[in-house]
Structures are given as C-alpha cells and as structure tokens.
Amino acid sequence: MKWRTYAADVLPLWVAEMDVPLAEPVVRAVNDAMALGDTGYPAGTAYAEALAGFASERWGWAGLAVERTAVVPDVMLGIVEMLKLVSGPGDPVVVNCPVYPPFYQFVGNLGRPVVEAPLGPEWRIDLAALEDAFARARRVSERPVYLLCSPHNPTGTVHTAAELAEVARLARAYGVRVVADEIHAPVVAAGTAFVPYLSVPGAEHGLSLMSASKGWNLAGLKAALAVAGPGAADDLARLPEEVGHGPSHVGVIAHTAALRDGGDWLDALLAGLDDNRRLLADLLAKHLPAVSCAPARATYLAWLDCRPLGLSDDPAAVFLEHGRVALSSGIPFGTGGTGFARLNLATSPELIGEAVRRMAASVDAARSRG
C-alpha cells in the first residue's frame, strides 16, 4: 500500500509502515512455521503470555492476566468488537481530536455517533473538555464509551499516569466505559514511560487493544490482543467465538516472537527513530522554518503544523501536487487537523532529507503559481 498507492515518482511518507529489515527472531519463527507447514488456525495463549512478559519487563506492569485476553484480527477490528460488547447502536463514542481517522470511520460504520473532546495545549488530554464530552454523551445515552488513543496518533503524546488516573476517575463518575487503543505502546522514546491504561487506579472496567504490529512492522501479519481489566472480564467473556477465527496464525507466531525475543531489535529501532526526530527538526528549521512539529515522544509519526505557510486547508495536497511527496492530510483527523499534515519518519535519513527538500520546493512552486 505504501509504495503502490501513488505514482512511481511520488515519495510516500504517509501510511504507518516502517522501512526497516524485519527482526531476525520474527523471520526465524515464520520460516520455521513454513518449513513445518504450520499454517492452520490460531490457538493457545502464547501471544498473551509473550505480551504479559513484555509488559512486565518494559512497563513494570505485572497485572496483564492471560486469562483476561482474547486474540482478535487486528486492533481496529478488535475495537469494533469491544464497542459491540459495551455499547449499542446510537450510543456515543468520545474521542480526543485530532485523532487517527479510522476512529471516525469504524465508529460511524458501527452506528455510533462520535463526540469530540479536543486535545489541549501541547496536545495533552484536556480534562475539562473530556469531562464536558462525557457529560454530553451521558445526557443522550446510558452506555457511552471513550475511545482512548494511547500513545496518541498523530501527535505522539504519551499520557502520564496522573492523566490516565484522572481519565479513569471521570469515566467512573459519568458511567463511561473506556476502550484503549495502545497499538503504539512499544514505540516510546528513551526516557519516557508508557503507562498501560489498565494499570492505573480505577481502570478496572477498561478494555485495551494491544499488538506487536507497529513496534515490529508486522501490519501485514494480522493479529492483536484484547485485554480486559478485572471488572471487564465478563464483557470479554461474551466475545463471540468466531472472532478468534479472524487472526492469522502466522501473524500470531510472528507477534509472539517479536514480543518474546525482539527486544534488542526494538531498542535499535527506537534509537534510530530518536535520530530521525532530531534530523527532521533540523531539516525543518533549515528548509521550512515556519513549520512546527509536535514534540512527539512516541510513535514514528510527526504532526506538522503547516498553517503559517498559508498554503490551504490541506497542505498535504500541495506537497503531493507540487513536490511529489505524499503525507497524510490532517483534515480526516477531525477537529484541529485543518492545516496540518502527518509525516512518517520511520525511513532512511536520506529519504527524510529528500522529502523536506521536496516540501520546501513545493511551497515555492505553489506560491509562484498562486
């Protein structure tokens, strides 16, 4: 998708895939499965056990109970299934905008209206705005849901333990169920702590979706885990049995190997991403000083404020037309996305440099033609 959606002369830095060689433990595990002809349906708890070990080692969270997990096809389809468990058609879903566009698409297709709670200064959760959204959602439904993005896509914000504890308090106070998308949890910069939502006080009734897909570039090997807090175990137990038929068995094998044996590879990746963040900041300062970038501490995505360029509501369209570089338009990310673009920096330094140069040239071209 990344390299074939646009024409061959377009440099694609949009969809969330990484330009990296795969982790050797993942390659070995998949090759071993192929040699054995192990391509049937998934079964067992190896994936959940690997995630529990990773969570304990990396996040200091020993509370991930294997018996309160379920394998699902991927994170977004897992979110859909969790929403079906704790809400019904017409029940509102609160999101913090700007946010990952499929939140709007999947929630809308499920017949749930979206209620926006815009992020606050420095792209952190605005707790007053969140409480207001909870109150509005509660007035129209007895089963509202908050779809939390943690770490946040597109801004790379890593929510603190204190922020998440306050989210849990507000959710209890307003009777809102929390479903957390934590797909980018492994991709957190050194010196910043990721806090699983289910680890904070008061989050017992929450549900989380986790996966190795973003951390180890396994989007094409479909698998994810739904994790329930102690108070949500009965909800997860109602998950239809056939949902577990959707994940790829080979995907489960790959994700398990990544979480269990891919730590060194992940550490090298995180170091490279730190270098790329610094490189991008330097290149923007040199070639596009009017563009600012959210201070991301997670994900491999950069949220660029292009409004000072005065190009249009959709600067990504200008970069594509005049510079032949594809970024994600900020508009589908909801309120607060106009004038922004999302850049994927999980590529080589050379391509990041070429992208910024093309973007700068496209600004000059658009202005000369305007």
GROMACS .gro file of N, CA and C in nm, residues 240-347:
model
  324
  240PRO      N    1  -1.782  -1.318   2.079
  240PRO     CA    2  -1.821  -1.435   2.000
  240PRO      C    3  -1.699  -1.520   1.964
  241GLU      N    4  -1.716  -1.648   1.975
  241GLU     CA    5  -1.606  -1.742   1.949
  241GLU      C    6  -1.547  -1.725   1.810
  242GLU      N    7  -1.631  -1.690   1.713
  242GLU     CA    8  -1.583  -1.682   1.576
  242GLU      C    9  -1.489  -1.564   1.552
  243VAL      N   10  -1.486  -1.466   1.643
  243VAL     CA   11  -1.391  -1.356   1.628
  243VAL      C   12  -1.247  -1.409   1.630
  244GLY      N   13  -1.224  -1.512   1.709
  244GLY     CA   14  -1.092  -1.571   1.718
  244GLY      C   15  -1.049  -1.646   1.594
  245HIS      N   16  -1.140  -1.663   1.497
  245HIS     CA   17  -1.102  -1.727   1.371
  245HIS      C   18  -1.037  -1.628   1.275
  246GLY      N   19  -1.051  -1.498   1.302
  246GLY     CA   20  -1.005  -1.397   1.208
  246GLY      C   21  -0.855  -1.372   1.206
  247PRO      N   22  -0.786  -1.381   1.321
  247PRO     CA   23  -0.642  -1.353   1.318
  247PRO      C   24  -0.566  -1.455   1.235
  248SER      N   25  -0.453  -1.413   1.182
  248SER     CA   26  -0.365  -1.503   1.110
  248SER      C   27  -0.282  -1.584   1.210
  249HIS      N   28  -0.283  -1.714   1.194
  249HIS     CA   29  -0.199  -1.799   1.279
  249HIS      C   30  -0.051  -1.762   1.262
  250VAL      N   31  -0.009  -1.739   1.138
  250VAL     CA   32   0.129  -1.698   1.114
  250VAL      C   33   0.154  -1.561   1.177
  251GLY      N   34   0.053  -1.473   1.174
  251GLY     CA   35   0.064  -1.345   1.243
  251GLY      C   36   0.086  -1.362   1.392
  252VAL      N   37   0.010  -1.451   1.453
  252VAL     CA   38   0.026  -1.478   1.597
  252VAL      C   39   0.167  -1.526   1.626
  253ILE      N   40   0.219  -1.615   1.542
  253ILE     CA   41   0.355  -1.666   1.559
  253ILE      C   42   0.455  -1.550   1.551
  254ALA      N   43   0.440  -1.465   1.452
  254ALA     CA   44   0.532  -1.352   1.434
  254ALA      C   45   0.526  -1.255   1.552
  255HIS      N   46   0.405  -1.219   1.594
  255HIS     CA   47   0.391  -1.124   1.704
  255HIS      C   48   0.447  -1.181   1.834
  256THR      N   49   0.424  -1.310   1.855
  256THR     CA   50   0.476  -1.375   1.975
  256THR      C   51   0.628  -1.371   1.978
  257ALA      N   52   0.690  -1.402   1.865
  257ALA     CA   53   0.836  -1.399   1.856
  257ALA      C   54   0.889  -1.258   1.878
  258ALA      N   55   0.821  -1.158   1.823
  258ALA     CA   56   0.865  -1.019   1.840
  258ALA      C   57   0.865  -0.979   1.986
  259LEU      N   58   0.756  -1.005   2.054
  259LEU     CA   59   0.744  -0.965   2.194
  259LEU      C   60   0.838  -1.044   2.283
  260ARG      N   61   0.860  -1.168   2.251
  260ARG     CA   62   0.941  -1.255   2.335
  260ARG      C   63   1.091  -1.237   2.312
  261ASP      N   64   1.130  -1.222   2.184
  261ASP     CA   65   1.272  -1.225   2.150
  261ASP      C   66   1.321  -1.104   2.073
  262GLY      N   67   1.234  -1.007   2.048
  262GLY     CA   68   1.271  -0.895   1.963
  262GLY      C   69   1.309  -0.769   2.036
  263GLY      N   70   1.347  -0.778   2.163
  263GLY     CA   71   1.378  -0.659   2.241
  263GLY      C   72   1.499  -0.583   2.192
  264ASP      N   73   1.607  -0.653   2.156
  264ASP     CA   74   1.727  -0.585   2.108
  264ASP      C   75   1.699  -0.510   1.978
  265TRP      N   76   1.625  -0.575   1.888
  265TRP     CA   77   1.589  -0.510   1.762
  265TRP      C   78   1.507  -0.384   1.790
  266LEU      N   79   1.412  -0.393   1.883
  266LEU     CA   80   1.328  -0.278   1.916
  266LEU      C   81   1.413  -0.164   1.972
  267ASP      N   82   1.508  -0.195   2.058
  267ASP     CA   83   1.593  -0.090   2.115
  267ASP      C   84   1.671  -0.018   2.005
  268ALA      N   85   1.723  -0.095   1.908
  268ALA     CA   86   1.794  -0.032   1.797
  268ALA      C   87   1.700   0.055   1.714
  269LEU      N   88   1.578   0.008   1.692
  269LEU     CA   89   1.478   0.087   1.620
  269LEU      C   90   1.452   0.219   1.692
  270LEU      N   91   1.429   0.212   1.823
  270LEU     CA   92   1.397   0.333   1.898
  270LEU      C   93   1.511   0.434   1.893
  271ALA      N   94   1.634   0.386   1.896
  271ALA     CA   95   1.748   0.477   1.884
  271ALA      C   96   1.749   0.544   1.747
  272GLY      N   97   1.720   0.467   1.643
  272GLY     CA   98   1.714   0.523   1.509
  272GLY      C   99   1.602   0.625   1.493
  273LEU      N  100   1.489   0.597   1.555
  273LEU     CA  101   1.378   0.693   1.547
  273LEU      C  102   1.412   0.823   1.620
  274ASP      N  103   1.482   0.814   1.733
  274ASP     CA  104   1.526   0.936   1.802
  274ASP      C  105   1.615   1.018   1.709
  275ASP      N  106   1.707   0.951   1.641
  275ASP     CA  107   1.794   1.022   1.546
  275ASP      C  108   1.712   1.089   1.436
  276ASN      N  109   1.611   1.017   1.386
  276ASN     CA  110   1.529   1.073   1.278
  276ASN      C  111   1.445   1.190   1.325
  277ARG      N  112   1.398   1.187   1.449
  277ARG     CA  113   1.323   1.301   1.501
  277ARG      C  114   1.412   1.426   1.505
  278ARG      N  115   1.533   1.408   1.552
  278ARG     CA  116   1.627   1.522   1.557
  278ARG      C  117   1.660   1.570   1.416
  279LEU      N  118   1.680   1.476   1.325
  279LEU     CA  119   1.710   1.513   1.187
  279LEU      C  120   1.596   1.592   1.126
  280LEU      N  121   1.474   1.546   1.145
  280LEU     CA  122   1.359   1.615   1.089
  280LEU      C  123   1.349   1.757   1.144
  281ALA      N  124   1.369   1.773   1.275
  281ALA     CA  125   1.363   1.906   1.335
  281ALA      C  126   1.468   1.997   1.274
  282ASP      N  127   1.589   1.945   1.254
  282ASP     CA  128   1.695   2.027   1.195
  282ASP      C  129   1.663   2.064   1.050
  283LEU      N  130   1.611   1.969   0.975
  283LEU     CA  131   1.578   1.996   0.834
  283LEU      C  132   1.464   2.096   0.821
  284LEU      N  133   1.365   2.083   0.906
  284LEU     CA  134   1.255   2.180   0.902
  284LEU      C  135   1.306   2.320   0.937
  285ALA      N  136   1.391   2.328   1.039
  285ALA     CA  137   1.446   2.459   1.078
  285ALA      C  138   1.524   2.523   0.963
  286LYS      N  139   1.589   2.440   0.883
  286LYS     CA  140   1.670   2.491   0.773
  286LYS      C  141   1.587   2.525   0.650
  287HIS      N  142   1.495   2.437   0.612
  287HIS     CA  143   1.425   2.450   0.485
  287HIS      C  144   1.282   2.502   0.497
  288LEU      N  145   1.217   2.474   0.610
  288LEU     CA  146   1.078   2.516   0.629
  288LEU      C  147   1.061   2.569   0.772
  289PRO      N  148   1.128   2.677   0.807
  289PRO     CA  149   1.126   2.724   0.946
  289PRO      C  150   0.988   2.764   0.997
  290ALA      N  151   0.894   2.792   0.907
  290ALA     CA  152   0.760   2.828   0.952
  290ALA      C  153   0.681   2.708   1.001
  291VAL      N  154   0.725   2.586   0.966
  291VAL     CA  155   0.653   2.465   1.004
  291VAL      C  156   0.703   2.416   1.139
  292SER      N  157   0.611   2.393   1.232
  292SER     CA  158   0.648   2.338   1.362
  292SER      C  159   0.598   2.196   1.374
  293CYS      N  160   0.663   2.121   1.460
  293CYS     CA  161   0.634   1.978   1.474
  293CYS      C  162   0.598   1.949   1.619
  294ALA      N  163   0.493   1.873   1.642
  294ALA     CA  164   0.455   1.836   1.778
  294ALA      C  165   0.570   1.763   1.845
  295PRO      N  166   0.594   1.789   1.974
  295PRO     CA  167   0.707   1.726   2.044
  295PRO      C  168   0.678   1.579   2.078
  296ALA      N  169   0.678   1.495   1.975
  296ALA     CA  170   0.639   1.355   1.993
  296ALA      C  171   0.742   1.279   2.076
  297ARG      N  172   0.692   1.197   2.168
  297ARG     CA  173   0.777   1.106   2.245
  297ARG      C  174   0.742   0.961   2.216
  298ALA      N  175   0.655   0.940   2.122
  298ALA     CA  176   0.614   0.803   2.086
  298ALA      C  177   0.568   0.802   1.942
  299THR      N  178   0.547   0.683   1.891
  299THR     CA  179   0.512   0.655   1.752
  299THR      C  180   0.630   0.691   1.662
  300TYR      N  181   0.616   0.670   1.534
  300TYR     CA  182   0.717   0.716   1.437
  300TYR      C  183   0.653   0.814   1.340
  301LEU      N  184   0.561   0.893   1.394
  301LEU     CA  185   0.484   0.988   1.314
  301LEU      C  186   0.513   1.129   1.361
  302ALA      N  187   0.517   1.223   1.269
  302ALA     CA  188   0.540   1.363   1.300
  302ALA      C  189   0.418   1.443   1.257
  303TRP      N  190   0.364   1.522   1.349
  303TRP     CA  191   0.244   1.602   1.326
  303TRP      C  192   0.288   1.746   1.299
  304LEU      N  193   0.278   1.785   1.172
  304LEU     CA  194   0.335   1.911   1.126
  304LEU      C  195   0.230   2.020   1.116
  305ASP      N  196   0.255   2.131   1.183
  305ASP     CA  197   0.168   2.247   1.174
  305ASP      C  198   0.215   2.334   1.059
  306CYS      N  199   0.143   2.324   0.949
  306CYS     CA  200   0.180   2.396   0.826
  306CYS      C  201   0.097   2.522   0.805
  307ARG      N  202   0.016   2.559   0.903
  307ARG     CA  203  -0.072   2.674   0.884
  307ARG      C  204   0.003   2.803   0.853
  308PRO      N  205   0.120   2.828   0.915
  308PRO     CA  206   0.189   2.953   0.882
  308PRO      C  207   0.234   2.964   0.737
  309LEU      N  208   0.237   2.853   0.664
  309LEU     CA  209   0.276   2.859   0.523
  309LEU      C  210   0.168   2.925   0.438
  310GLY      N  211   0.044   2.926   0.488
  310GLY     CA  212  -0.065   2.989   0.414
  310GLY      C  213  -0.098   2.920   0.284
  311LEU      N  214  -0.077   2.789   0.277
  311LEU     CA  215  -0.099   2.717   0.151
  311LEU      C  216  -0.247   2.692   0.125
  312SER      N  217  -0.310   2.619   0.215
  312SER     CA  218  -0.451   2.584   0.201
  312SER      C  219  -0.489   2.509   0.328
  313ASP      N  220  -0.614   2.469   0.337
  313ASP     CA  221  -0.656   2.386   0.450
  313ASP      C  222  -0.590   2.249   0.447
  314ASP      N  223  -0.539   2.208   0.331
  314ASP     CA  224  -0.482   2.075   0.315
  314ASP      C  225  -0.342   2.085   0.255
  315PRO      N  226  -0.242   2.117   0.338
  315PRO     CA  227  -0.106   2.131   0.284
  315PRO      C  228  -0.053   2.003   0.223
  316ALA      N  229  -0.100   1.886   0.271
  316ALA     CA  230  -0.052   1.760   0.213
  316ALA      C  231  -0.084   1.753   0.064
  317ALA      N  232  -0.198   1.810   0.025
  317ALA     CA  233  -0.234   1.809  -0.117
  317ALA      C  234  -0.137   1.894  -0.198
  318VAL      N  235  -0.090   2.003  -0.139
  318VAL     CA  236   0.007   2.089  -0.208
  318VAL      C  237   0.141   2.018  -0.221
  319PHE      N  238   0.185   1.952  -0.112
  319PHE     CA  239   0.312   1.879  -0.117
  319PHE      C  240   0.307   1.767  -0.221
  320LEU      N  241   0.191   1.705  -0.234
  320LEU     CA  242   0.178   1.597  -0.332
  320LEU      C  243   0.179   1.653  -0.474
  321GLU      N  244   0.102   1.757  -0.498
  321GLU     CA  245   0.091   1.811  -0.634
  321GLU      C  246   0.220   1.874  -0.682
  322HIS      N  247   0.282   1.953  -0.597
  322HIS     CA  248   0.397   2.033  -0.641
  322HIS      C  249   0.532   1.972  -0.603
  323GLY      N  250   0.533   1.882  -0.504
  323GLY     CA  251   0.660   1.826  -0.460
  323GLY      C  252   0.671   1.677  -0.479
  324ARG      N  253   0.562   1.612  -0.517
  324ARG     CA  254   0.560   1.467  -0.537
  324ARG      C  255   0.607   1.393  -0.412
  325VAL      N  256   0.558   1.440  -0.298
  325VAL     CA  257   0.581   1.371  -0.171
  325VAL      C  258   0.445   1.355  -0.104
  326ALA      N  259   0.414   1.233  -0.059
  326ALA     CA  260   0.283   1.202  -0.003
  326ALA      C  261   0.289   1.196   0.149
  327LEU      N  262   0.219   1.288   0.213
  327LEU     CA  263   0.197   1.285   0.357
  327LEU      C  264   0.049   1.259   0.381
  328SER      N  265   0.012   1.235   0.505
  328SER     CA  266  -0.130   1.218   0.539
  328SER      C  267  -0.192   1.355   0.563
  329SER      N  268  -0.303   1.381   0.497
  329SER     CA  269  -0.376   1.506   0.519
  329SER      C  270  -0.426   1.513   0.663
  330GLY      N  271  -0.417   1.630   0.722
  330GLY     CA  272  -0.465   1.646   0.859
  330GLY      C  273  -0.615   1.651   0.872
  331ILE      N  274  -0.685   1.680   0.763
  331ILE     CA  275  -0.830   1.702   0.770
  331ILE      C  276  -0.906   1.580   0.822
  332PRO      N  277  -0.876   1.457   0.775
  332PRO     CA  278  -0.953   1.341   0.825
  332PRO      C  279  -0.929   1.310   0.973
  333PHE      N  280  -0.832   1.377   1.036
  333PHE     CA  281  -0.806   1.353   1.178
  333PHE      C  282  -0.906   1.425   1.268
  334GLY      N  283  -1.000   1.496   1.208
  334GLY     CA  284  -1.106   1.561   1.285
  334GLY      C  285  -1.073   1.704   1.321
  335THR      N  286  -1.153   1.760   1.410
  335THR     CA  287  -1.134   1.899   1.452
  335THR      C  288  -0.991   1.921   1.501
  336GLY      N  289  -0.928   2.026   1.450
  336GLY     CA  290  -0.790   2.054   1.485
  336GLY      C  291  -0.691   2.005   1.382
  337GLY      N  292  -0.738   1.935   1.278
  337GLY     CA  293  -0.648   1.882   1.179
  337GLY      C  294  -0.627   1.970   1.057
  338THR      N  295  -0.713   2.069   1.038
  338THR     CA  296  -0.702   2.157   0.923
  338THR      C  297  -0.569   2.233   0.927
  339GLY      N  298  -0.497   2.230   0.816
  339GLY     CA  299  -0.370   2.300   0.808
  339GLY      C  300  -0.251   2.218   0.855
  340PHE      N  301  -0.277   2.094   0.895
  340PHE     CA  302  -0.172   2.005   0.942
  340PHE      C  303  -0.148   1.893   0.842
  341ALA      N  304  -0.035   1.826   0.857
  341ALA     CA  305  -0.004   1.706   0.780
  341ALA      C  306   0.075   1.611   0.869
  342ARG      N  307   0.058   1.482   0.845
  342ARG     CA  308   0.131   1.381   0.923
  342ARG      C  309   0.238   1.317   0.837
  343LEU      N  310   0.360   1.316   0.887
  343LEU     CA  311   0.474   1.260   0.814
  343LEU      C  312   0.525   1.136   0.889
  344ASN      N  313   0.550   1.030   0.813
  344ASN     CA  314   0.605   0.908   0.869
  344ASN      C  315   0.758   0.916   0.860
  345LEU      N  316   0.824   0.922   0.977
  345LEU     CA  317   0.970   0.937   0.977
  345LEU      C  318   1.044   0.805   0.995
  346ALA      N  319   0.973   0.693   0.987
  346ALA     CA  320   1.037   0.562   1.000
  346ALA      C  321   1.089   0.516   0.864
  347THR      N  322   1.188   0.590   0.817
  347THR     CA  323   1.251   0.560   0.689
  347THR      C  324   1.397   0.603   0.699
   0.00000   0.00000   0.00000
